[in-house]
Amino acid sequence: MGVRCRQQTPVRSESIHDKRLRMARADIESGALRGAALSELLLSIPSLERDVWLDELLGFDEPPPDIANLPRGAVPYLPSGVDEILAMVSEVPLRRDDAFVDLGSGLGRVVILAHLLSGARAQGVELQEPLVHLARARCAELALPLVSFVHANAADTELDGSVFFLYSPFNGEMLSAVLRRLEDVARRRPIVVCAVDFELHGVTWLRARKTSKVSLALYDSCVPGVPLR
Ligand SMILES: C[S@@+](CC[C@H](N)C(=O)[O-])C[C@H]1O[C@@H](n2cnc3c(N)ncnc32)[C@H](O)[C@@H]1O
């Protein structure tokens, strides 16, 4: 009679990469990984791998295709780079008592990371409903009660906040309409406007600051009677 061997289930050992991600993800979900520690962790990842690593860490999948009927002036979804987000948070600087708003927030990458790095309440305003649903799901899974997403056209919505972020989300009349809304906010309180990959020329109530990155422009509101931030 032959001897029967018990079938072995192949066990795949977890790679160092996967283990590091799993532990960092657990620390984010428990609230243990925030602020400077998260920033240091991101900077320890080689710069060419940093964006993919962040997506894996926070669980961002490939975005769905853009909706077919984007209105005139609206730019399709493309995520900001981690390096621009890190520079924005440290150079604004974004603080725990800020109200951060990403106008055209896509999958929520900037909103979620800005909140994790600073502790600030953070909101995304996004025109494309499927992206809003995905961003809300991400935020629920990561257990982030101070992060929220609104499905709206930023040009037609009442805005409020202390720091506004725009990664080239719109142009033309749509951008002019949003700037009028931001000016209304700046008449009530000082604000900072962050623009990635574009500049806001000729906006009389904004003053440009020097930044460490050519891709990042920062502006302080400058409205008579309203103190600087
Ligand atoms: C270049 S992506 C930037 C995404 C995100 N802010 C980031 O940096 O990762 C521009 C986003 O703005 C959205 N968008 C365009 N026009 C908009 C509008 N009027 N109101 C709200 N969102 C808008 C687009 O759907 C798209 O998701």
Coordinates of C-alpha atoms and ligand atoms in Angstrom, one line a residue:
M1 CA 0.0 0.0 0.0
G2 CA 1.5 3.4 -1.0
V3 CA 2.0 6.2 1.6
R4 CA -0.3 9.1 1.0
C5 CA 1.2 12.6 1.4
R6 CA -1.0 15.3 3.0
Q7 CA -1.5 18.1 0.4
Q8 CA 0.3 21.3 1.5
T9 CA -1.5 24.6 1.0
P10 CA 1.1 27.0 -0.4
V11 CA 1.8 29.8 2.1
R12 CA 2.9 33.1 0.5
S13 CA 5.0 35.0 2.9
E14 CA 4.1 38.7 3.3
S15 CA 6.7 41.0 1.6
I16 CA 8.3 43.8 3.7
H17 CA 6.5 46.2 1.4
D18 CA 3.1 44.7 2.2
K19 CA 3.8 44.4 5.9
R20 CA 4.8 48.1 6.1
L21 CA 1.7 49.1 4.3
R22 CA -0.6 46.9 6.4
M23 CA 0.9 48.3 9.6
A24 CA 0.7 51.9 8.5
R25 CA -2.9 51.4 7.3
A26 CA -3.8 50.0 10.8
D27 CA -2.1 53.0 12.4
I28 CA -4.1 55.4 10.3
E29 CA -7.4 53.6 11.0
S30 CA -6.6 53.7 14.8
G31 CA -5.6 57.3 14.7
A32 CA -2.0 56.6 15.7
L33 CA -0.4 57.7 12.4
R34 CA -0.9 61.4 11.8
G35 CA 0.9 64.7 11.2
A36 CA 4.7 64.8 11.2
A37 CA 5.0 61.0 11.6
L38 CA 2.9 60.4 8.5
S39 CA 4.8 63.1 6.6
E40 CA 8.2 61.5 7.5
L41 CA 6.9 58.1 6.5
L42 CA 5.8 59.4 3.1
L43 CA 9.1 61.2 2.6
S44 CA 10.9 57.9 3.4
I45 CA 9.4 56.3 0.3
P46 CA 11.4 56.9 -2.9
S47 CA 9.9 59.8 -4.7
L48 CA 9.0 57.9 -7.8
E49 CA 7.0 55.3 -5.8
R50 CA 5.4 57.8 -3.4
D51 CA 2.1 58.4 -5.3
V52 CA 1.4 54.8 -5.9
W53 CA 2.3 54.0 -2.2
L54 CA -0.1 56.6 -0.9
D55 CA -2.9 55.2 -3.1
E56 CA -2.2 51.7 -1.7
L57 CA -2.0 53.0 1.8
L58 CA -5.3 54.9 1.7
G59 CA -7.0 52.3 -0.6
F60 CA -7.6 54.5 -3.7
D61 CA -8.4 52.4 -6.7
E62 CA -8.3 53.5 -10.4
P63 CA -10.9 56.3 -10.9
P64 CA -14.0 55.6 -13.0
P65 CA -14.1 57.4 -16.4
D66 CA -15.1 61.0 -16.2
I67 CA -18.9 61.6 -16.8
A68 CA -19.7 62.4 -20.4
N69 CA -21.4 65.7 -19.8
L70 CA -18.8 67.8 -17.9
P71 CA -20.0 71.4 -18.2
R72 CA -17.9 74.0 -20.2
G73 CA -14.8 75.0 -18.3
A74 CA -14.7 71.9 -16.0
V75 CA -11.4 70.0 -16.1
P76 CA -11.5 66.1 -15.9
Y77 CA -10.2 64.2 -12.9
L78 CA -6.5 63.9 -12.3
P79 CA -5.0 63.6 -8.8
S80 CA -2.5 66.0 -7.3
G81 CA 0.9 64.6 -6.5
V82 CA 1.8 63.8 -2.9
D83 CA 4.8 66.2 -3.0
E84 CA 2.5 69.2 -3.8
I85 CA 0.1 68.2 -1.0
L86 CA 3.0 67.9 1.5
A87 CA 4.4 71.3 0.4
M88 CA 1.0 72.9 0.6
V89 CA 0.3 71.6 4.1
S90 CA 3.7 72.8 5.5
E91 CA 3.9 76.1 3.6
V92 CA 0.4 77.4 4.2
P93 CA 0.8 76.2 7.0
L94 CA -2.4 74.2 7.5
R95 CA -3.4 74.0 11.2
R96 CA -5.8 72.0 13.3
D97 CA -8.1 75.0 13.6
D98 CA -8.3 75.6 9.8
A99 CA -11.3 74.7 7.6
F100 CA -9.7 73.2 4.4
V101 CA -11.7 73.0 1.2
D102 CA -10.6 71.3 -2.1
L103 CA -12.6 72.8 -4.9
G104 CA -13.0 69.9 -7.4
S105 CA -12.0 67.2 -5.0
G106 CA -12.1 64.1 -7.3
L107 CA -11.5 60.9 -5.3
G108 CA -10.6 62.9 -2.2
R109 CA -6.9 62.3 -2.1
V110 CA -6.0 65.9 -1.2
V111 CA -8.8 66.3 1.3
I112 CA -8.0 63.1 3.2
L113 CA -4.2 63.6 3.2
A114 CA -4.5 67.2 4.2
H115 CA -6.7 66.2 7.1
L116 CA -4.4 63.4 8.2
L117 CA -1.3 65.7 8.1
S118 CA -2.8 68.7 9.9
G119 CA -5.9 67.6 11.9
A120 CA -7.9 70.3 10.1
R121 CA -11.6 69.8 9.3
A122 CA -11.5 69.1 5.5
Q123 CA -14.2 69.2 2.9
G124 CA -14.3 68.4 -0.8
V125 CA -16.6 69.9 -3.4
E126 CA -17.0 67.8 -6.5
L127 CA -19.1 68.0 -9.6
Q128 CA -18.9 64.3 -10.6
E129 CA -21.3 62.3 -8.4
P130 CA -19.5 58.9 -8.9
L131 CA -16.3 60.4 -7.5
V132 CA -18.2 61.9 -4.5
H133 CA -19.5 58.4 -3.7
L134 CA -16.1 56.8 -3.9
A135 CA -14.5 59.6 -1.8
R136 CA -17.2 59.2 0.9
A137 CA -16.6 55.4 0.9
R138 CA -12.9 55.9 1.3
C139 CA -13.4 58.3 4.2
A140 CA -15.9 56.0 6.0
E141 CA -13.5 53.0 5.7
L142 CA -10.7 55.1 7.2
A143 CA -13.0 56.4 9.9
L144 CA -12.5 60.1 9.4
P145 CA -15.4 62.0 10.9
L146 CA -13.8 65.5 10.2
V147 CA -13.7 64.8 6.5
S148 CA -16.7 65.3 4.2
F149 CA -17.6 65.6 0.5
V150 CA -20.3 67.7 -1.1
H151 CA -21.7 66.9 -4.6
A152 CA -22.0 70.4 -6.2
N153 CA -20.7 72.7 -8.8
A154 CA -18.3 75.0 -6.9
A155 CA -19.5 77.9 -9.1
D156 CA -23.1 77.6 -7.9
T157 CA -22.5 76.8 -4.2
E158 CA -22.1 78.8 -1.0
L159 CA -18.5 78.4 0.0
D160 CA -16.8 78.8 3.4
G161 CA -13.4 77.9 4.8
S162 CA -10.0 79.3 5.7
V163 CA -7.8 77.5 3.1
F164 CA -9.0 76.7 -0.4
F165 CA -7.1 74.3 -2.7
L166 CA -7.5 74.2 -6.5
Y167 CA -5.6 71.8 -8.7
S168 CA -6.5 73.4 -12.1
P169 CA -10.2 72.2 -11.7
F170 CA -11.8 74.7 -14.0
N171 CA -11.2 77.7 -16.3
G172 CA -12.9 80.5 -18.1
E173 CA -16.2 81.8 -16.7
M174 CA -16.5 78.9 -14.3
L175 CA -13.2 80.0 -12.6
S176 CA -14.3 83.7 -12.6
A177 CA -17.6 82.6 -10.9
V178 CA -15.7 80.6 -8.2
L179 CA -13.3 83.5 -7.6
R180 CA -16.2 85.8 -7.0
R181 CA -17.5 83.3 -4.4
L182 CA -14.0 83.2 -2.8
E183 CA -13.9 87.0 -2.7
D184 CA -17.2 86.9 -0.7
V185 CA -15.6 84.6 1.8
A186 CA -12.5 86.8 2.0
R187 CA -14.7 89.8 2.9
R188 CA -15.8 87.9 6.0
R189 CA -12.5 86.2 7.0
P190 CA -8.9 86.0 5.9
I191 CA -8.2 83.1 3.5
V192 CA -5.4 81.3 1.7
V193 CA -5.9 80.1 -1.8
C194 CA -3.5 77.3 -3.0
A195 CA -3.3 76.8 -6.8
V196 CA -1.5 73.8 -8.3
D197 CA -0.2 73.9 -11.9
F198 CA -1.7 77.3 -12.6
E199 CA -1.5 80.9 -11.4
L200 CA -4.1 83.4 -10.5
H201 CA -3.1 86.6 -12.3
G202 CA -4.8 89.9 -12.0
V203 CA -6.9 89.0 -8.9
T204 CA -6.7 92.3 -7.0
W205 CA -7.7 90.9 -3.6
L206 CA -5.1 88.2 -3.6
R207 CA -1.3 88.6 -2.8
A208 CA 1.1 85.9 -4.1
R209 CA 3.6 84.4 -1.7
K210 CA 6.9 82.7 -2.6
T211 CA 6.8 78.9 -2.4
S212 CA 9.4 76.1 -2.6
K213 CA 7.8 74.6 -5.7
V214 CA 7.1 76.0 -9.2
S215 CA 3.9 73.9 -9.4
L216 CA 2.5 75.4 -6.2
A217 CA 1.2 78.9 -5.9
L218 CA -0.1 80.4 -2.6
Y219 CA -2.1 83.5 -2.2
D220 CA -3.2 85.4 0.9
S221 CA -6.5 87.4 0.8
C222 CA -5.9 91.1 1.2
V223 CA -9.2 92.9 1.8
P224 CA -9.4 96.3 3.6
G225 CA -10.8 95.9 7.1
V226 CA -10.2 92.1 7.2
P227 CA -7.0 91.1 9.3
L228 CA -4.4 88.9 7.6
R229 CA -4.4 85.2 8.6
Ligands
LIG1 C1 -7.6 68.1 -11.9 S1 -8.9 67.3 -10.9 C2 -8.3 67.6 -9.3 C3 -8.7 66.6 -8.3 C4 -8.2 66.8 -6.8 N1 -8.4 68.2 -6.4 C5 -6.8 66.5 -6.6 O1 -6.0 67.5 -6.7 O2 -6.4 65.3 -6.5 C6 -10.2 68.5 -11.1 C7 -11.5 68.0 -10.5 O3 -12.4 69.1 -10.5 C8 -13.7 68.7 -10.7 N2 -14.5 69.8 -11.2 C9 -14.4 70.5 -12.3 N3 -15.2 71.5 -12.4 C10 -15.9 71.6 -11.2 C11 -16.8 72.4 -10.6 N4 -17.3 73.5 -11.2 N5 -17.3 72.2 -9.3 C12 -16.8 71.1 -8.6 N6 -15.9 70.2 -9.1 C13 -15.4 70.5 -10.4 C14 -13.5 67.6 -11.8 O4 -14.6 66.7 -11.9 C15 -12.2 66.9 -11.3 O5 -12.5 65.8 -10.4

